[in-house]
Short mmCIF file of C-alpha atoms and ligand atoms in Angstrom, two decimals:
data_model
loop_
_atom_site.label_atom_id
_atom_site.label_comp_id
_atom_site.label_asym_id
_atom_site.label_seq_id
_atom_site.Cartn_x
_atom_site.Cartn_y
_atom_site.Cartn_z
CA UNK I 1 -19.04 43.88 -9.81
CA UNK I 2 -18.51 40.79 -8.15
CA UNK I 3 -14.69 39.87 -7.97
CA UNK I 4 -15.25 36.07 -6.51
CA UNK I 5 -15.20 33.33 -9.04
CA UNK I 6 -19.18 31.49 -9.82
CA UNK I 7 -19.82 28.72 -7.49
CA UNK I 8 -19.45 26.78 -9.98
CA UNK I 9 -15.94 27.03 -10.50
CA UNK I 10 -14.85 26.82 -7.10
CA UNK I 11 -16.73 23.42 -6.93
CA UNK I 12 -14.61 22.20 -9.64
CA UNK I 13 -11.29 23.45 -8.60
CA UNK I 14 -11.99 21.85 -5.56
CA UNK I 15 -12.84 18.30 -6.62
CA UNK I 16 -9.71 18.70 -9.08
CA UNK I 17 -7.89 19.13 -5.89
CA UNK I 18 -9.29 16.49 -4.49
CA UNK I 19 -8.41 14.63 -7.53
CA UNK I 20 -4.71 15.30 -7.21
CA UNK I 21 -4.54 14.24 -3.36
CA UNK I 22 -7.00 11.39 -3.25
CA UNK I 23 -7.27 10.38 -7.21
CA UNK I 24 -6.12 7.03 -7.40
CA UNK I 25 -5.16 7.53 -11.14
CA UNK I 26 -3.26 11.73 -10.14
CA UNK I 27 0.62 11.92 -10.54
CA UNK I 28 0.17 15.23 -9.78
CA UNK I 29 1.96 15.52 -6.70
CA UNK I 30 4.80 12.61 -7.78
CA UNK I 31 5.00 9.59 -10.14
CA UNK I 32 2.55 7.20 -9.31
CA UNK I 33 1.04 3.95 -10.37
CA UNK I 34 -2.47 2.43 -9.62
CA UNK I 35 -2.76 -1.13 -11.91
CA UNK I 36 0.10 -3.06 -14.08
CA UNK I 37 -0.68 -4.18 -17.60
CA UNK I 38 -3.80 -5.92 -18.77
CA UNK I 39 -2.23 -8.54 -21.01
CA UNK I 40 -0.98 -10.60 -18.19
CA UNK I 41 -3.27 -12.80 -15.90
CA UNK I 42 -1.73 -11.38 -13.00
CA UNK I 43 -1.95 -9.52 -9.91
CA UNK I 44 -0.51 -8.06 -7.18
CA UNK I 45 -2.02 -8.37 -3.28
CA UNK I 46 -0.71 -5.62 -1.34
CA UNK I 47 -0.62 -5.17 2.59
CA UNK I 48 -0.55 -1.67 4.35
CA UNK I 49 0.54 -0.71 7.78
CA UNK I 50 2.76 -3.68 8.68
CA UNK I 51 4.88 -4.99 10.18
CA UNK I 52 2.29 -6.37 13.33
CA UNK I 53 1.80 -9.30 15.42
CA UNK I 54 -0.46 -10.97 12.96
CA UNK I 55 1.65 -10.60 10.02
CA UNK I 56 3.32 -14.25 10.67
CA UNK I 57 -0.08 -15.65 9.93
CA UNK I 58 -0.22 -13.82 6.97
CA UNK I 59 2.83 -15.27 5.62
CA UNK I 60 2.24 -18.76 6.69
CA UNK I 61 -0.96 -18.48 4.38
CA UNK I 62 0.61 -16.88 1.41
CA UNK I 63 3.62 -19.75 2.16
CA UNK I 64 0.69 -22.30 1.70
CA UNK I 65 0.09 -20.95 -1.42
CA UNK I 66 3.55 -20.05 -2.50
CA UNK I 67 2.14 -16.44 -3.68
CA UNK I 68 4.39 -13.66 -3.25
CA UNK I 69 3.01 -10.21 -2.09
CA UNK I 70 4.20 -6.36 -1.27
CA UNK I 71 4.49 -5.47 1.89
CA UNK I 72 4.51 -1.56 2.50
CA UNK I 73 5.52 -1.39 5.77
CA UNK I 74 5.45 1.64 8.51
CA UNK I 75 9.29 2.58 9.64
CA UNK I 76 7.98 3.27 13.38
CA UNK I 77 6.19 -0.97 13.47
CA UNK I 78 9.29 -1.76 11.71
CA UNK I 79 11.63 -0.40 14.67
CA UNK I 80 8.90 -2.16 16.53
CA UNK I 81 9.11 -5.31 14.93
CA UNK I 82 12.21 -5.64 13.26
CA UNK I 83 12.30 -9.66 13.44
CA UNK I 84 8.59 -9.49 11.70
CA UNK I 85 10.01 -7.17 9.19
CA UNK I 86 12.92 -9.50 8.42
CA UNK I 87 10.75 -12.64 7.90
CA UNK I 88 9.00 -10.79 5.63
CA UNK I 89 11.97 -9.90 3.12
CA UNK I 90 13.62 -13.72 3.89
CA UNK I 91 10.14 -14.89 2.15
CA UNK I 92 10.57 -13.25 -0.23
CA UNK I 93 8.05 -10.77 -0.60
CA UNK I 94 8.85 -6.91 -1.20
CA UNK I 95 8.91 -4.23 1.12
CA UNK I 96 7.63 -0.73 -0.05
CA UNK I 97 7.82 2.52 2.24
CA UNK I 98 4.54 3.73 3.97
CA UNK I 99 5.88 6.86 5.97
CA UNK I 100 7.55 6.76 9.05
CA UNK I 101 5.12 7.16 11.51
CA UNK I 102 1.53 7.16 8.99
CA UNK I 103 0.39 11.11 9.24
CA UNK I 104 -1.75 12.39 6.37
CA UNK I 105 1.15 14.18 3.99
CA UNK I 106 -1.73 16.61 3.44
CA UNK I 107 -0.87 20.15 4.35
CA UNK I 108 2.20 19.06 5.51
CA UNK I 109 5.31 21.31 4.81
CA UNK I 110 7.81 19.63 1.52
CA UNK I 111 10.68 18.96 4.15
CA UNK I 112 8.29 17.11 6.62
CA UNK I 113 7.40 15.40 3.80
CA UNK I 114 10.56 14.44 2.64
CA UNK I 115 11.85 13.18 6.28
CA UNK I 116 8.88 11.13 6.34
CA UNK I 117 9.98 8.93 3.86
CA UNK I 118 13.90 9.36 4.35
CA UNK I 119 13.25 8.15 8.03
CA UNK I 120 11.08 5.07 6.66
CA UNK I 121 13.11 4.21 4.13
CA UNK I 122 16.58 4.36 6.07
CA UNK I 123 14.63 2.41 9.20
CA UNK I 124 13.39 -0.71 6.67
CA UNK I 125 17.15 -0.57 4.88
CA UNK I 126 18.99 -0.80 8.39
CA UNK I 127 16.55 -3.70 9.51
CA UNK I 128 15.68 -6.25 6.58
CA UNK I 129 18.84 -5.33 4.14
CA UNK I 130 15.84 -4.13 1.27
CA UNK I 131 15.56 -0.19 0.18
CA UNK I 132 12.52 0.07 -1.15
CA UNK I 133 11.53 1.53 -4.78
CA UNK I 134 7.66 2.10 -4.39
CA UNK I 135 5.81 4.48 -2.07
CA UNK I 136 2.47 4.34 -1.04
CA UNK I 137 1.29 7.11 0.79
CA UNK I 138 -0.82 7.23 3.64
CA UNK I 139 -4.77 7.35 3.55
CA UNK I 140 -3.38 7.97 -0.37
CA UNK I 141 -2.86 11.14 0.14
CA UNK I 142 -0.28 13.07 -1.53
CA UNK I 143 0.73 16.77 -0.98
CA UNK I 144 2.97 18.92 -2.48
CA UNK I 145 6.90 17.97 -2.06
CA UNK I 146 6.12 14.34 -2.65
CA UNK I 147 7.27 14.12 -6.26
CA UNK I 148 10.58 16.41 -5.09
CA UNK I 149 11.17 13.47 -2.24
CA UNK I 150 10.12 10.31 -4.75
CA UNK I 151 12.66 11.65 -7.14
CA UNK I 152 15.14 12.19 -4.33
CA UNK I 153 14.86 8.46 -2.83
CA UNK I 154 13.86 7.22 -6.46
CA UNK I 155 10.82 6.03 -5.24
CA UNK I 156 7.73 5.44 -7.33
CA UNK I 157 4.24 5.98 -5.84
CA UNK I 158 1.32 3.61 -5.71
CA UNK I 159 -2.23 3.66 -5.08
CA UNK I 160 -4.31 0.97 -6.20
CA UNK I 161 -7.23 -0.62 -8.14
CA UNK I 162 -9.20 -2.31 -5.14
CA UNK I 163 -9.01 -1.47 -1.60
CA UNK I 164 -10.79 -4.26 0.77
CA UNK I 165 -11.71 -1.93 4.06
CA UNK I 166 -10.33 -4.70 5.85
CA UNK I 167 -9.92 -2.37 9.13
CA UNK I 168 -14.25 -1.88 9.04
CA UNK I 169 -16.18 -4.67 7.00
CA UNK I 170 -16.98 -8.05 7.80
CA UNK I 171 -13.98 -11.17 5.71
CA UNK I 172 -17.17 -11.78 3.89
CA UNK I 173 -17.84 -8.68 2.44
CA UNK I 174 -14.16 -8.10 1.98
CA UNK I 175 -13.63 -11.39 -0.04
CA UNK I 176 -16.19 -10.69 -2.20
CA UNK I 177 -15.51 -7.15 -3.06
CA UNK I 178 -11.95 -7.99 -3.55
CA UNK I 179 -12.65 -11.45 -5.26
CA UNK I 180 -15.08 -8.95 -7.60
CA UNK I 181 -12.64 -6.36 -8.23
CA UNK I 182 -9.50 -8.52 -9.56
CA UNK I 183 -8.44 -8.00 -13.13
CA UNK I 184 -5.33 -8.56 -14.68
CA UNK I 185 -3.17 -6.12 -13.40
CA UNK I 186 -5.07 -5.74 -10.35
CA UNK I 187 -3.43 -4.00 -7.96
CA UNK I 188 -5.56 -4.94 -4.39
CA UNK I 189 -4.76 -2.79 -1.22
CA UNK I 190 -5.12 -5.24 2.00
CA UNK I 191 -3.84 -4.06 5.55
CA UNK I 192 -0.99 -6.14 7.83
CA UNK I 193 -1.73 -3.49 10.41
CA UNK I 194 -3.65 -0.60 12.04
CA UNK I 195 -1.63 2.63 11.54
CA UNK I 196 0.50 2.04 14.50
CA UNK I 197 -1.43 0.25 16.76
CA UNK I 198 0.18 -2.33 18.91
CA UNK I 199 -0.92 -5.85 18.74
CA UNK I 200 -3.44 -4.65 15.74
CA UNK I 201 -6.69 -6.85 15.30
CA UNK I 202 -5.93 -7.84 11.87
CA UNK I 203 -8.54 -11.22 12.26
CA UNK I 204 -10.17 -9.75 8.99
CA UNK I 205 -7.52 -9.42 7.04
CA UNK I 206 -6.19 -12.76 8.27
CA UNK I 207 -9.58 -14.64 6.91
CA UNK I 208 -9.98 -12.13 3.75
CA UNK I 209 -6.42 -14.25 2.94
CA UNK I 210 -7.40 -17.17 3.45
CA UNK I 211 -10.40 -16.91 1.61
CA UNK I 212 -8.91 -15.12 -1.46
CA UNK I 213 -6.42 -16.49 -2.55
CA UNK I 214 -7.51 -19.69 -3.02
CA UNK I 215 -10.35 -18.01 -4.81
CA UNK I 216 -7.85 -15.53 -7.09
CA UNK I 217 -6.13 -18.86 -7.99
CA UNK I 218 -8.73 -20.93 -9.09
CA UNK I 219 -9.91 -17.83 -11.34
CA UNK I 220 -6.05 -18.72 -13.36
CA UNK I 221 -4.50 -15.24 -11.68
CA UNK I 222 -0.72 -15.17 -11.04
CA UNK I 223 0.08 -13.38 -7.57
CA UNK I 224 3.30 -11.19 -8.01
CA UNK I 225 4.73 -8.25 -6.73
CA UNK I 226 4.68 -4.64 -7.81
CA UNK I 227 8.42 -4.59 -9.00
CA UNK I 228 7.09 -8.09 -11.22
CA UNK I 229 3.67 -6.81 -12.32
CA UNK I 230 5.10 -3.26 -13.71
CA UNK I 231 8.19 -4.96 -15.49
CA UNK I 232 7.83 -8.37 -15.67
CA UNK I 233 10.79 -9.03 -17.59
CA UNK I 234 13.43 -8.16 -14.16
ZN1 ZN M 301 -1.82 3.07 5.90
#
């Protein structure tokens, strides 16, 4: 008799898998949030991969505006880029933790895990004054040891409803995807950098701002930060 499990099954183990790591909606491997509430017209515009050299221009647009935004931010740019980092906590935006240097947490022991984050989240205290309370893992992917290491730093994870491939697709294409995709509670995933690419070419991401925001704004949407848009009330 044959001993191995049906095809079948080992499909859908393995797209449950894929589920956990990938799933924007899984808390399997550690808390984690992908939208706010619907009964609020607002949303929160997230950058990735930060700080870099065109994150000023960023904030002078969102200044513009006076929008506020989340900023989860790479501890090796922020040793990088420590003034950039600090600008963007004295605007008054929030800092979450990306990893220290952006590896894919997938297959990745629980303590390498774990130092990941400490080192990130130790780098963007000593630098802009902020310890961060959200997570966002990189590529959103999660392994196991996350949750153990969230818990630890008291960290909460988040993926999100919208992500613009800012780093591949045309502003166009990104705008209108994005401008498409917001909801109230929207949680949209932009990128302040490349990894950890020096002087990143963030020229899309740059325009997809100025673009949407505007846009978003018109529509009646409030811009706020993750901390705002899951409890409103602190
Ligand atoms: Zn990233």
């Amino acid at each position: 008799m044959n001993a191995l499990p049906p095809l079948a099954a080992v499909g859908a183990a393995s797209s449950l898998m894929a589920w956990a790591v990938r799933g924007r909606s899984a808390s399997v491997f550690g808390r984690s949030v992908w939208r706010g509430p619907r009964d609020r017209r607002a949303l929160a515009l997230t950058f990735d991969d930060g700080p870099g050299e065109g994150t000023p221009e960023i904030l002078e647009i969102l200044a513009e505006y006076e929008v506020s935004a989340t900023f989860f931010q790479c501890g090796a740019n922020v040793d990088r880029l420590p003034e950039i980092a600090c600008e963007v906590a004295a605007r008054g935006h929030e800092i979450g933790n990306h990893s220290y240097s952006h590896p894919y947490l997938f297959l990745r022991s629980p303590g390498g895990i774990e130092n990941e984050l400490r080192r990130a989240q130790e780098t963007i205290e000593w630098h802009t004054g902020i310890r961060p309370a959200f997570f966002r893992a990189p590529y959103g992917a999660r392994w196991f040891g996350l949750g153990r290491a969230q818990r630890k730093m008291q960290l909460t994870g988040v993926m999100w409803s919208a992500i613009g491939y800012d780093w591949s697709r045309r502003a166009d294409e990104v705008v209108a995807h994005m401008a498409a995709s917001a909801s109230n509670g929207a949680i949209l995933c932009l990128h302040d950098g490349r990894e950890l690419r020096e002087k990143p070419d963030v020229r899309t991401t740059v325009e997809t701002v100025r673009r949407l925001v505007p846009t978003l704004l018109d529509r009646g949407y409030k811009f706020e930060t993750i901390g705002r848009l899951l409890c409103p009330k602190t």
